[in-house]
Structures are given as structure tokens and as C-alpha cells.
Amino acid sequence: MMRVLSNLNPQTLRILALLLVLTLVILFFSTQISNYLNGRLFNRISSSVAIMALIATAQTLVILTRNIDLSVGSIVGFTAFATGSLIAAFPNMNPLLLVAFSMLVGAGFGAFNGFFVAYARVPAIIVTLATMALFRSLLVEFADGKSITSSLLPQWLTSFPNTPLFEIGQFQFRAAFVVAIVIVFAVHIALQRLRVARRLYAVGSNPEAAEMAGINLKATVFVAFVCSGALAGLAGFMFLARFGNITVVAGLGFELKSVAAAVVGGVNIFGGSGTVLGALIGAILVDLIETSLVRWQLVSEFWREAVLGALILTAVALDAIVMRRLIALRAARHHEKREQKMEGTG
Amino acid sequence: MTERSTLSAMWARVQTWEGFLVCALIFIVLMNTALSPQFMTLSNQINLFQLSIEKIIVALVMTFVIINAEIDLSVGSMMGLAACAFGFLFQQGVNPVLVIPIVLLIGAAGGALNGYFISKVGLPSLVVTLATLIGFRGLARVLVEDRGITDFPDWFDRLGQQGLVGPIPLAIIAFFVLFAILYVVLQRSGFGRKTYVIGTNRDVAAFAGIDTARHKMILFIASGTVSAFAGLLYAARVGAVRGDVALGFELDIITMVLLGGVSIFGGSGTLLGTLLAILIVLNLRNGMALLNITGHIQTGVIGILLIASVLLPRVNLGGFLGTRKQGEAGS
């Protein structure tokens, strides 16, 4: 078994393992909760994953380059509020223009982070720790004690996340979810196939080597932050559409949730390896467990976070141990083959 | 020593990061004094410490953890767990005098859990303590659910709210005693030396015969225990606990340590720097509060300060600011 598995690409292996865990979790809860496996579960998970998937993707782009973005929650909060105020002031605005606005605001914040990390060479954890507070205080200043309510928003915006695009059996595929999934897959394919996007991996796994190979380190890190900011801005738009009511605490705590989703999804916190697809499954897994625990009769809903913390720790520890084993196994087999070759020639 | 060399020695002092922090602190204190006649009163000074006392106590231990090139994001949740565990056990009728050591043990156990995964399994501390940040908070919520627990014994509340020696409460005394002990440990002892060496280069430290896993284990247990102690202080000061006690404190604590000149990559920084950064943050917040600037904006200003603290030393205004990367052990 181990032999066959070790032939696979570690990234593929990780995604297979995550899908296996996801299936096991679903099977487990379906034995525990009556009437669990139905369309409503899918709808519930898919509406919140629409937001989390974008944020996890945003976080992954930055983590791949050996950085971290703790300000995503504040970016989501600010863009949600700013986008809401804009549409409230101009109700007849073109929807695409509104989306572009939210992504632009997010990208602006990302550029601010990226400038300090890439060009001023301030460690990302310091910059984004600071901007997490800074962007949030900008939001407080901007909001000036007011909040956005769904009555201020046009009908199309608040109904957008719940509009079913198509249905497969009981499963409704709603607009927000479909958009988010399409974006995640697009980013995934770009990261695997595009030369420019592969630079993120190169920079994250070995900055010196990447520079030797002619990659512009600073520009790459800067662009990663800008893209991450734009995705967080889009998530802000989704947040506004889904909840309608936005206060100054919107998106609070998303930074740690996004890191958790990415890490559970097998993205290496030290950069250079991991996939956006993994982060998406990580986000789904985290969300599925959170939602299911609330409905599980056997434990009180207050166990949700405690179980989640234990789960993340187990997932990461198992991942590290299995990966170490696989690497050792591969090295041993490589050695074996070489010995055989030596015997053959000798 | 001639007068000239004394002067140049003093000038060299000013050029360090600590020197810069002292100047900034003096400036802020003078500004505050000019802005408000209430600022320089003893009650305001005590109040200034009391409002953030739990955070600044944990910041002292966090200094060790970050110098050792690790991070502990779970401190805020551990404070919450400790406060809730106290409330829960008290409500179950356990004698409060007995509850206190139990809660401290919970802190040590939580720290040991972090330490095990970091030093034995070899996972990055950022990931491990992110998971326990969620997990410890979860346990706190399991204990108190959505209730608030209050009506602690009088002597417990008094310890947190009133003066122990004259007008000075227990927590402030504990902070300065802990500072003195940790200062000696970090800047004058072998343990402190090892903390720097491991933080600078873990492999070299291991080759030099230092048991790095054991050292990290000790630091995380200390971090957990002190966080639990701070959680108890919080419960006593506020006189009530809820599931969201100390939510998000970890980021404020880390900000104070980094502002004090401790490198996020480990290996450099001093406890004196952390103390000065703490004083700056407290005075700045107090001054802004006197000017009616709200909490979120205050945090934003501290955020700008944090970025500036990394950038400023590089600007090197005619050699004035010196380098932040000074202050290895015992400087």
C-alpha cells in the first residue's frame, strides 16, 4: 500500500487524503445525526464556504511565498462596508462595476502590505499584524458609528448568494458558491500551469535559488500580496451580499480561520508547497465540522471550538509524520535502485 | 575616565534601540503631562497599569519565547481558559484557595501540550499554537457555556481591585517582581544565554550540546503557567468571567514585544526593551484616551508604531538611531 502511494505526487496524495478524511467525517456524522445527508446540509455548507474558500485562497497565495497575511479579516470587513456604502449611495450602479470596486479596494490594501513586506523588507507577520489593526481602525473611522443594513441594499445584491444556478438532484448550486469554486479552480490551474504563477512556489521554497534563476523576488512577493488583497476584497463583496448587515466587527477573526483552513489543507506554513485546492478542501472540512457539531446531540454545541482545535493539531501532526515516512521510504527505494544498478554494471 | 569619554559612552547608550525607546517614552510622558493635569496623579498611573496588567505580565514571558525563535499565539485563549476554569471550579464548590494551584497546573499542562508538539513532534509553533488558540478557547466555552460567573469571594476580588501595599495592587507588584526575576534569568544566567543561542541558530545550539527540545518545553510550560496566572488576575480584577475573556490579547502582547526590539526571527532583543515598549504603549493609550480617541483608533496608531519600529532604525538619522539588532545577552 505504502509502495503504491509513494509513487504518487505528494500533492495529489494530500488531496486524496483530505478527500478521504472529508468522506469519513460525513459518514461519521450521518450515523450520528438523523436526516443529516440532505440538500440543506449542502446548501448551508456551500453558502459559508463561498466566503471562506476565497479567503483561504488569498491566504494560500501569500503563505506559498513564505509570508503570512493577518490583515485579511480587516480587509474583508473594510471592503464589505465600503462596497455597501457605495451601493447604498448609488443604487443603480452596474453590478460588475461594484465587484470591480471591492476587488480594487482589497488590492489597494494588499499593495500596502506588499510594499512594506517586499520593498521595505519588514517581516510579513509584523506588517500584517500592524495593518490588521490599522485597516480595522480605518473602518471604524470611515463607518463613523453607522452600520450598513440590508434595507439599504438593492434586491439583486442580497438575493445573489441564494440564487440557484443549477441543481443536481437535491443539491442546489447557488451563485456565490459557484463563483467562488470557479475562481478557486482558476487560481489552482494557474498555479500549476502558468510559468509566472510557479514563481510563487520558487520564491517560497528557496528565495536565493529563485533569485539566481532570475526571478524578481520583490515583485513576486508584492504581486502575491496584491492578488491576495483582491481576493479578500471579493470575499468582502460576498460577505456583504450574504449577511447584508455590516458593522465595524465584520470579518473579525477571519485571519486565523484562513490560516487554519490553509494549514489543514496541507499548505506548508514555511512556504513553497501546498495547493489552493487543498486549502479549499481544508475550508470545507473546517466548516463541515463546525456546522455538524452544532447539530450533534451527543455533545453540547460549546464543544465546537475545542474539537476544532484538536482536529487541526491532529491533522497537521499526522501530515508531518506521514510525509516524513514517505520521504524516508522514497530515499530508501532510491538507494535500493542505485545498488541494483551498481550490481548490474559491476 | 575623562569627561569626554563619559559623554561619548552616554551618546553610545542613546544610540541603541533602548535609548531611542527611552527618548520616545520621555516625549510621550511630557506630552501627556502637558495635555492633562490628571495624568501625573498616582491614581491615574496605577490605573494605567491596571487596565492592561494581564497583557504586560504575559509579554515578559513572550519575550523569551520570541527570542527563542518561536511564537505562542495561544496565550490569550489560555488566559480565558484559566479564568473560566477558576469560575467553573468555584461554582462547583471547590475551595478557591485550592482552585488557584489547580488553574496554574492547567496552564502548565496546556503549555506542555504546545511544547510537546513543537519540540518533540517538530511542528512549527505558529501552527501548533494557532490550533491551541482555537482549542483552549473552546475548552473555556465548554466550561462556562454562555453564562457569566460572578460573586467570587471578597478576598479574591479585593486582591484584584484594591491596593495591597499602600495603593498598589497585587498585580502591579507581581509584574515588577516577575520582571526582576526574568531580567536576571534572561540577561545574567546560563538559561538566558541558551535562549539567545537557540534563537540565533538551533542547529548550532544542538551541536554545542544544548538540549534544545527540553529548553523549548520549559519556555512553553512557563508561557502557559504565566498566562494562567494572568487569567486569574483578570478574573479577580473584573470580578466576573465569561467565555470571551482575553479574546484577541495575543496580538497586543506580541505587538508590545516586537516594538521592544525583539527580532521576530529570534536571537536578539532584551527584556528592558520589552519593558520600555510596554510603558510606551500604556502611556500612549492613556494619553489618547485623555484626548477622547477610541480604542480601535488607538490600536491603529500602535500598529503604525510597530511598522515604524522596524523601519526607523534603518533610516539612521546621522547615526542617531543606531541599530535595533543590538543587545545580545547581558548588554
XYZ file of C-alpha atoms in Angstrom:
677
model
C 0.000 0.000 0.000
C 2.658 2.465 1.087
C 4.652 1.488 -2.015
C 1.859 2.377 -4.414
C 1.069 5.566 -2.573
C 4.651 6.723 -2.510
C 4.656 6.632 -6.309
C 2.073 9.391 -6.359
C 2.905 13.048 -6.363
C 2.815 14.204 -2.699
C 0.377 16.979 -3.624
C -2.054 14.557 -5.239
C -1.632 12.272 -2.265
C -2.504 15.067 0.131
C -5.655 15.937 -1.747
C -6.683 12.270 -1.853
C -6.066 12.001 1.890
C -8.102 15.146 2.546
C -10.982 13.837 0.436
C -10.812 10.573 2.372
C -10.984 12.442 5.692
C -13.863 14.539 4.350
C -15.778 11.385 3.378
C -15.100 9.784 6.751
C -16.342 12.856 8.585
C -19.541 12.920 6.519
C -20.098 9.187 7.073
C -19.467 9.559 10.795
C -21.947 12.373 11.259
C -24.562 10.690 9.078
C -24.627 7.835 11.597
C -24.928 10.304 14.466
C -27.403 12.866 13.212
C -30.742 11.805 11.799
C -31.626 13.199 8.407
C -28.083 14.529 8.026
C -27.253 13.835 4.415
C -29.616 16.072 2.530
C -29.701 19.106 0.310
C -29.973 21.507 3.211
C -26.612 20.483 4.604
C -25.052 21.057 1.211
C -26.710 24.454 0.899
C -25.644 25.538 4.345
C -22.036 24.492 3.928
C -21.782 25.836 0.404
C -23.007 29.326 1.347
C -20.405 29.802 4.041
C -17.661 28.071 2.047
C -18.232 30.620 -0.723
C -16.621 33.214 1.545
C -14.107 31.010 3.356
C -12.793 29.457 0.126
C -11.852 32.887 -1.232
C -10.130 33.886 1.994
C -8.286 30.575 2.241
C -7.130 31.021 -1.358
C -5.992 34.567 -0.606
C -4.054 33.344 2.414
C -2.511 30.441 0.474
C -1.092 32.750 -2.214
C 0.794 34.664 0.471
C 1.844 31.648 2.543
C 3.315 29.993 -0.583
C 5.847 32.836 -0.762
C 6.920 32.256 2.850
C 4.828 35.113 4.197
C 1.586 35.429 6.118
C -1.335 37.847 5.934
C -3.006 38.534 9.272
C -4.913 41.508 7.847
C -7.359 39.550 5.612
C -10.144 39.809 8.193
C -9.820 43.589 8.338
C -9.660 43.822 4.527
C -12.861 41.772 4.253
C -14.538 43.987 6.860
C -13.479 47.248 5.227
C -14.387 46.246 1.662
C -17.747 44.866 2.793
C -18.535 48.169 4.473
C -17.157 50.385 1.705
C -18.936 48.398 -1.019
C -22.151 48.567 0.985
C -21.909 52.346 1.381
C -21.189 52.788 -2.310
C -24.198 50.784 -3.496
C -26.373 52.473 -0.874
C -25.366 55.850 -2.278
C -25.702 54.793 -5.948
C -28.389 52.063 -6.027
C -28.401 51.895 -9.832
C -24.731 51.108 -10.150
C -23.650 48.356 -12.538
C -23.080 45.122 -10.515
C -19.823 44.313 -12.287
C -18.513 47.767 -11.502
C -19.363 47.179 -7.857
C -17.453 43.878 -7.823
C -14.524 45.581 -9.507
C -14.628 48.291 -6.852
C -14.473 45.801 -3.988
C -11.567 43.931 -5.573
C -9.765 47.192 -6.247
C -10.102 48.327 -2.637
C -8.832 44.945 -1.473
C -5.947 45.055 -3.942
C -5.049 48.521 -2.644
C -4.743 47.215 0.900
C -2.799 44.229 -0.418
C -0.428 46.589 -2.225
C 0.134 48.486 1.025
C 1.075 45.234 2.784
C 3.116 44.062 -0.169
C 5.075 47.289 -0.389
C 6.232 47.075 3.216
C 6.980 43.352 3.045
C 8.669 43.189 -0.359
C 10.303 46.585 -0.794
C 10.818 47.849 2.768
C 11.755 44.305 3.886
C 9.689 44.357 7.076
C 8.705 40.808 8.147
C 5.184 39.962 6.931
C 3.959 38.943 10.368
C 4.868 42.405 11.714
C 3.424 44.338 8.765
C 0.139 42.464 8.684
C -0.210 42.413 12.465
C 0.025 46.188 12.262
C -2.245 46.587 9.248
C -4.814 44.259 10.792
C -5.248 46.943 13.468
C -4.706 49.821 11.053
C -7.272 48.728 8.426
C -9.760 47.992 11.193
C -9.276 51.471 12.648
C -9.730 52.945 9.159
C -13.039 51.083 9.016
C -14.090 52.488 12.394
C -13.178 55.985 11.247
C -14.923 55.510 7.893
C -18.063 53.999 9.461
C -18.277 56.826 11.982
C -20.650 54.944 14.256
C -23.029 53.900 11.490
C -23.634 50.429 10.112
C -24.891 49.013 6.818
C -28.271 47.277 6.947
C -29.767 45.062 4.273
C -32.622 47.546 3.765
C -30.052 49.939 2.263
C -29.013 47.381 -0.336
C -30.694 46.670 -3.676
C -32.650 43.468 -4.108
C -30.296 41.866 -6.645
C -27.357 42.069 -4.250
C -28.964 40.391 -1.250
C -30.619 37.691 -3.354
C -27.464 36.961 -5.375
C -25.868 34.448 -2.945
C -29.082 32.371 -2.716
C -29.920 32.303 -6.418
C -29.684 28.690 -7.571
C -27.783 28.451 -10.865
C -28.436 24.755 -11.390
C -29.428 21.693 -9.404
C -28.112 18.159 -9.307
C -30.713 16.066 -7.524
C -31.213 17.649 -4.133
C -28.097 19.766 -4.377
C -28.623 23.372 -5.277
C -25.600 25.105 -6.699
C -26.036 28.693 -5.677
C -24.452 31.629 -7.454
C -21.987 32.723 -4.765
C -20.717 29.183 -4.266
C -20.312 28.528 -7.975
C -18.441 31.803 -8.474
C -16.117 31.034 -5.571
C -15.425 27.484 -6.789
C -14.737 28.671 -10.337
C -12.255 31.218 -9.011
C -10.516 28.686 -6.767
C -10.135 26.252 -9.675
C -8.895 29.013 -11.955
C -6.262 30.004 -9.408
C -5.374 26.352 -8.898
C -4.824 25.714 -12.597
C -2.869 28.949 -12.945
C -0.611 27.964 -10.030
C 0.041 24.543 -11.534
C 0.455 25.531 -15.185
C 1.483 29.151 -15.582
C 5.151 29.993 -15.532
C 4.511 33.331 -13.814
C 2.463 31.719 -11.065
C 5.030 28.967 -10.472
C 7.317 31.745 -9.288
C 5.354 31.859 -6.039
C 6.492 28.293 -5.315
C 10.064 29.027 -6.360
C 10.291 32.085 -4.125
C 8.753 30.237 -1.201
C 10.828 27.091 -1.364
C 14.210 28.723 -1.885
C 14.471 32.500 -2.257
C 18.203 32.508 -3.001
C 17.879 29.891 -5.733
C 14.861 31.719 -7.165
C 16.859 34.921 -7.383
C 19.757 33.096 -9.025
C 17.273 31.769 -11.582
C 16.421 35.357 -12.479
C 13.141 35.663 -10.639
C 12.397 39.099 -9.268
C 11.811 38.286 -5.586
C 10.369 41.637 -4.597
C 7.940 41.880 -7.486
C 6.750 38.308 -6.933
C 6.021 38.830 -3.231
C 4.390 42.188 -3.968
C 2.106 40.663 -6.604
C 1.197 37.803 -4.246
C 0.010 40.332 -1.669
C -1.917 42.364 -4.254
C -3.704 39.247 -5.583
C -4.410 38.102 -2.052
C -5.864 41.525 -1.227
C -8.058 41.471 -4.346
C -9.428 38.038 -3.405
C -10.071 39.237 0.143
C -11.882 42.240 -1.374
C -14.070 39.893 -3.414
C -14.733 37.939 -0.224
C -15.811 41.250 1.316
C -18.323 41.670 -1.510
C -19.638 38.132 -0.887
C -19.818 38.866 2.840
C -21.920 41.962 2.173
C -24.220 40.058 -0.184
C -24.688 37.164 2.230
C -25.212 38.996 5.500
C -26.467 42.411 4.410
C -25.871 43.846 7.862
C -22.310 45.079 8.228
C -20.826 46.594 11.386
C -17.247 47.501 12.265
C -16.561 43.967 13.521
C -17.238 42.357 10.118
C -14.647 39.726 9.253
C -13.098 39.747 12.725
C -11.113 36.543 13.265
C -11.035 35.577 9.579
C -7.243 35.853 9.544
C -6.803 32.891 11.859
C -9.605 30.903 10.214
C -7.990 31.330 6.815
C -4.600 30.218 8.127
C -6.292 27.221 9.762
C -8.046 26.245 6.507
C -4.810 26.534 4.531
C -2.784 24.572 7.064
C -5.384 21.783 7.365
C -5.381 21.736 3.564
C -1.695 20.855 3.576
C -0.181 24.231 2.739
C 3.274 24.401 4.317
C 3.410 27.371 6.697
C 7.078 27.873 5.721
C 6.173 28.361 2.077
C 6.954 26.592 -1.152
C 4.435 23.773 -1.062
C 0.706 23.235 -0.936
C -2.219 23.790 -3.267
C -5.194 26.094 -3.412
C -7.383 23.031 -3.964
C -6.085 21.633 -0.670
C -6.908 24.910 1.066
C -10.436 24.738 -0.391
C -10.939 21.232 0.993
C -9.432 22.452 4.277
C -12.009 25.252 4.385
C -14.842 22.817 3.605
C -13.615 20.379 6.253
C -13.376 23.044 8.955
C -16.802 24.388 8.065
C -18.419 20.958 7.854
C -17.160 20.026 11.298
C -18.235 23.329 12.815
C -21.741 23.051 11.362
C -22.162 19.375 12.184
C -21.007 19.651 15.784
C -23.741 22.162 16.459
C -26.315 19.586 15.371
C -24.709 16.622 17.137
C -26.893 15.710 20.120
C -24.195 13.786 21.967
C -22.023 16.793 22.755
C -23.107 20.314 23.577
C -22.553 22.903 20.880
C -19.968 24.537 23.098
C -17.542 21.739 22.229
C -17.280 23.062 18.684
C -14.111 25.104 19.041
C -12.383 22.649 21.354
C -12.897 19.803 18.878
C -11.832 22.016 16.004
C -8.556 22.930 17.716
C -7.808 19.274 18.483
C -8.630 18.364 14.908
C -6.309 20.928 13.364
C -3.485 19.793 15.616
C -4.079 16.118 14.744
C -4.339 16.841 11.032
C -1.083 18.767 10.952
C 0.797 16.289 13.149
C -0.376 13.313 11.051
C 0.515 15.125 7.852
C 4.032 15.843 9.115
C 4.593 12.273 10.310
C 3.238 10.620 7.144
C 5.206 12.958 4.884
C 8.407 12.237 6.795
C 7.767 8.489 6.417
C 7.133 8.832 2.699
C 10.286 10.826 2.158
C 12.299 8.229 4.080
C 10.661 5.433 2.080
C 11.451 7.140 -1.209
C 15.037 7.751 -0.199
C 15.406 4.077 0.757
C 13.962 2.924 -2.554
C 16.132 5.313 -4.471
C 19.121 3.865 -2.661
C 17.957 0.299 -3.405
C 17.632 1.036 -7.119
C 21.088 2.516 -7.249
C 22.551 -0.540 -5.556
C 20.830 -2.792 -8.064
C 22.189 -0.740 -10.916
C 25.690 -0.911 -9.438
C 25.409 -4.707 -9.206
C 24.167 -4.881 -12.789
C 27.101 -2.924 -14.173
C 29.659 -4.435 -11.818
C 37.678 58.338 32.823
C 37.735 61.745 31.208
C 34.622 63.793 30.805
C 34.747 63.345 27.062
C 34.706 59.560 27.111
C 31.863 59.536 29.647
C 29.915 61.721 27.266
C 30.633 59.508 24.300
C 29.677 56.452 26.353
C 26.388 58.142 27.133
C 25.980 59.017 23.467
C 26.518 55.363 22.580
C 23.784 54.440 25.033
C 21.335 56.823 23.410
C 22.129 55.348 20.017
C 20.815 51.918 20.956
C 17.199 50.913 20.312
C 16.547 51.039 24.045
C 17.954 54.550 24.101
C 15.550 55.536 21.371
C 12.640 53.970 23.271
C 13.595 55.915 26.409
C 13.588 59.178 24.433
C 10.213 58.314 22.901
C 8.834 57.438 26.318
C 10.014 60.704 27.863
C 8.466 62.608 24.970
C 5.098 60.848 25.360
C 5.049 61.325 29.139
C 5.829 65.038 28.745
C 3.097 65.400 26.137
C 0.591 63.640 28.369
C 1.539 65.769 31.359
C 1.103 68.905 29.296
C -2.237 67.711 27.925
C -3.893 66.761 31.161
C -3.355 67.693 34.804
C -4.855 64.319 35.767
C -2.097 62.366 34.038
C 0.639 62.615 36.651
C -1.550 61.623 39.579
C -0.798 58.385 41.381
C -4.297 57.041 40.803
C -4.030 57.578 37.036
C -0.605 55.959 36.974
C -1.928 52.904 38.828
C -4.995 52.831 36.622
C -2.796 52.961 33.532
C -1.048 49.760 34.615
C -4.156 48.036 35.945
C -6.081 48.334 32.677
C -3.570 46.193 30.769
C -1.810 44.413 33.601
C -2.611 40.892 32.373
C -1.232 41.588 28.915
C 2.023 43.102 30.114
C 2.727 40.232 32.508
C 2.408 37.739 29.654
C 4.533 39.996 27.408
C 7.502 39.330 29.712
C 7.397 35.581 29.037
C 6.555 36.114 25.374
C 9.892 37.950 25.115
C 11.667 34.672 25.970
C 9.563 32.695 23.510
C 10.194 35.056 20.593
C 13.918 35.440 21.346
C 13.973 31.642 21.166
C 12.627 31.986 17.585
C 9.204 30.582 18.433
C 5.807 32.185 18.979
C 2.878 31.447 21.292
C -0.469 32.535 19.859
C -2.421 30.585 22.472
C -1.722 32.907 25.438
C -4.974 34.860 25.159
C -7.037 31.682 24.992
C -5.103 30.208 27.913
C -5.897 33.340 29.950
C -9.548 32.836 29.063
C -9.413 29.122 29.887
C -7.762 29.810 33.247
C -10.302 32.463 34.192
C -13.184 30.193 33.152
C -11.693 27.168 34.917
C -11.493 29.273 38.086
C -15.099 30.356 37.718
C -16.265 26.822 36.934
C -14.449 25.144 39.839
C -15.532 27.894 42.203
C -19.125 27.372 41.140
C -18.784 23.634 41.721
C -17.987 24.477 45.321
C -14.263 23.788 45.312
C -12.359 25.875 47.855
C -10.915 28.910 45.977
C -7.576 28.518 47.764
C -7.315 25.067 46.210
C -8.598 26.225 42.839
C -5.700 28.610 42.269
C -2.962 25.919 42.147
C -5.240 23.708 40.027
C -5.686 26.509 37.495
C -1.935 27.144 37.382
C -1.459 23.420 36.721
C -3.937 23.616 33.853
C -1.784 26.422 32.447
C 1.356 24.319 32.783
C -0.374 21.355 31.137
C -1.569 23.490 28.224
C 1.961 24.839 27.797
C 3.343 21.296 27.914
C 0.901 20.291 25.168
C 2.199 23.118 22.975
C 5.770 22.246 23.893
C 5.282 18.563 23.072
C 4.049 19.186 19.545
C 6.674 21.853 18.913
C 9.793 20.282 20.379
C 9.044 16.536 20.131
C 6.853 16.234 17.008
C 8.701 19.131 15.390
C 5.740 21.159 14.153
C 6.062 24.938 13.667
C 4.948 26.834 16.784
C 2.828 29.194 14.655
C 0.648 26.262 13.582
C 0.551 24.436 16.921
C -0.366 27.495 18.959
C -2.897 28.578 16.331
C -4.635 25.236 16.872
C -4.470 25.555 20.659
C -5.653 29.178 20.376
C -8.878 27.713 18.993
C -8.818 24.644 21.251
C -8.172 26.356 24.615
C -10.834 28.939 23.837
C -13.164 26.062 23.038
C -12.483 24.426 26.404
C -13.183 27.744 28.125
C -16.563 27.881 26.383
C -17.270 24.258 27.310
C -16.707 25.143 30.969
C -18.877 28.248 31.232
C -21.044 27.829 28.088
C -22.843 31.132 27.569
C -23.116 32.047 31.223
C -21.217 34.657 33.155
C -19.861 33.618 36.521
C -19.533 36.166 39.271
C -19.830 36.522 43.066
C -16.310 35.394 43.832
C -15.197 35.572 47.487
C -14.474 39.074 48.743
C -10.803 38.484 49.437
C -10.309 37.335 45.819
C -11.963 40.402 44.296
C -10.105 42.664 46.723
C -6.763 41.201 45.619
C -7.557 42.154 42.065
C -9.119 45.552 42.645
C -7.610 47.179 45.704
C -4.169 48.165 46.892
C -2.055 45.512 48.563
C 0.910 47.655 49.586
C -0.484 51.142 50.049
C -2.459 51.912 46.892
C -0.513 49.455 44.721
C -2.469 46.286 43.834
C -1.066 42.767 43.823
C -0.926 42.527 40.028
C 1.421 45.513 39.647
C 3.709 44.145 42.354
C 3.641 40.747 40.651
C 4.563 42.382 37.351
C 7.655 44.128 38.730
C 8.779 41.117 40.780
C 8.397 38.901 37.704
C 10.277 41.472 35.630
C 13.190 41.492 38.098
C 13.396 37.688 38.206
C 13.091 37.245 34.449
C 15.595 40.035 33.822
C 18.214 38.172 35.825
C 17.311 34.880 34.152
C 17.445 36.254 30.610
C 20.381 38.661 30.787
C 22.528 37.139 33.514
C 22.057 33.377 33.583
C 23.077 30.366 31.533
C 19.438 29.655 30.786
C 19.064 33.107 29.258
C 22.244 32.638 27.204
C 20.879 29.378 25.847
C 17.627 31.118 24.952
C 19.568 33.508 22.714
C 21.816 30.818 21.242
C 18.908 28.528 20.311
C 17.055 31.504 18.867
C 20.034 32.509 16.748
C 20.715 29.055 15.358
C 19.045 25.957 16.676
C 21.340 23.528 14.868
C 24.485 25.155 16.193
C 22.991 25.140 19.688
C 22.228 21.429 19.370
C 25.787 20.733 18.185
C 27.071 22.667 21.179
C 25.321 20.139 23.386
C 22.267 22.174 24.373
C 19.102 20.124 24.795
C 17.018 22.433 22.603
C 13.829 20.340 22.874
C 13.938 20.493 26.676
C 14.631 24.235 26.612
C 11.666 24.933 24.357
C 9.495 22.688 26.515
C 10.403 24.727 29.612
C 9.637 28.004 27.829
C 6.203 26.872 26.640
C 5.298 25.483 30.074
C 6.359 28.824 31.578
C 4.307 30.676 28.981
C 1.219 28.569 29.764
C 1.611 28.925 33.527
C 2.119 32.679 33.465
C -0.843 33.073 31.091
C -2.995 31.095 33.519
C -1.780 33.354 36.345
C -2.680 36.399 34.261
C -6.112 34.879 33.629
C -6.635 34.583 37.385
C -5.628 38.220 37.828
C -8.160 39.155 35.172
C -10.920 37.237 36.958
C -10.036 38.986 40.223
C -9.794 42.445 38.673
C -13.076 42.251 36.764
C -14.818 40.123 39.380
C -16.583 38.071 36.724
C -15.704 35.662 33.912
C -17.250 34.836 30.557
C -16.257 32.628 27.647
C -14.683 35.523 25.766
C -12.276 36.687 28.488
C -8.981 37.951 26.987
C -10.143 37.328 23.403
C -7.509 38.592 20.970
C -4.992 39.572 23.657
C -2.239 37.564 21.946
C -1.827 40.150 19.204
C -1.467 43.082 21.638
C 1.067 41.107 23.624
C 3.146 40.197 20.576
C 2.999 43.808 19.381
C 4.478 45.040 22.675
C 7.342 42.529 22.483
C 8.186 43.307 18.853
C 8.013 47.039 19.489
C 10.552 46.492 22.251
C 13.113 45.491 19.666
C 12.859 41.705 19.861
C 13.505 40.219 16.425
C 10.664 38.068 15.078
C 13.372 35.750 13.721
C 14.762 35.157 17.197
C 18.180 35.604 18.731
C 18.035 39.274 19.641
C 16.209 41.706 21.865
C 16.173 42.409 25.587
C 13.699 42.346 28.427
C 14.449 46.013 29.100
C 13.294 46.782 25.550
C 10.022 44.969 26.211
C 9.514 46.926 29.453
C 10.094 50.227 27.652
C 7.726 49.247 24.834
C 5.100 48.318 27.427
C 5.463 51.720 29.094
C 5.241 53.473 25.726
C 2.109 51.578 24.688
C 0.421 52.159 28.063
C 1.239 55.867 28.150
C 0.281 56.369 24.530
C -3.079 54.660 25.015
C -3.668 56.608 28.221
C -2.788 59.883 26.507
C -5.076 59.126 23.571
C -7.868 58.171 25.936
C -7.435 61.550 27.624
C -7.894 63.077 24.164
C -11.083 61.001 23.672
C -9.614 58.823 20.940
C -11.397 55.464 20.825
C -9.922 52.003 21.303
C -9.857 50.898 17.660
C -8.053 54.050 16.569
C -5.594 53.664 19.455
C -4.818 50.160 18.212
C -4.315 51.557 14.705
C -1.763 54.080 15.997
C 0.084 51.280 17.824
C 0.050 49.347 14.532
C 1.765 52.227 12.716
C 4.283 52.385 15.548
C 5.005 48.689 15.101
C 5.921 49.057 11.420
C 7.907 52.196 12.232
C 9.849 50.290 14.872
C 11.330 48.096 12.151
C 11.824 50.875 9.604
C 13.167 53.665 11.829
C 16.447 52.013 12.837
C 17.328 51.668 9.132
C 16.847 55.350 8.404
C 19.749 56.036 10.755
C 19.423 59.802 11.068
C 23.072 60.762 11.097
C 23.869 57.729 13.219
C 21.368 58.784 15.854
C 19.183 55.746 15.956
C 21.852 53.099 15.915
C 20.787 49.575 15.181
C 17.905 47.599 16.562
C 19.852 44.393 16.337
C 21.974 45.119 19.366
C 21.539 43.827 22.823
C 22.540 40.195 22.802
C 22.502 38.680 26.264
C 23.852 40.833 29.052
C 24.160 44.150 27.265
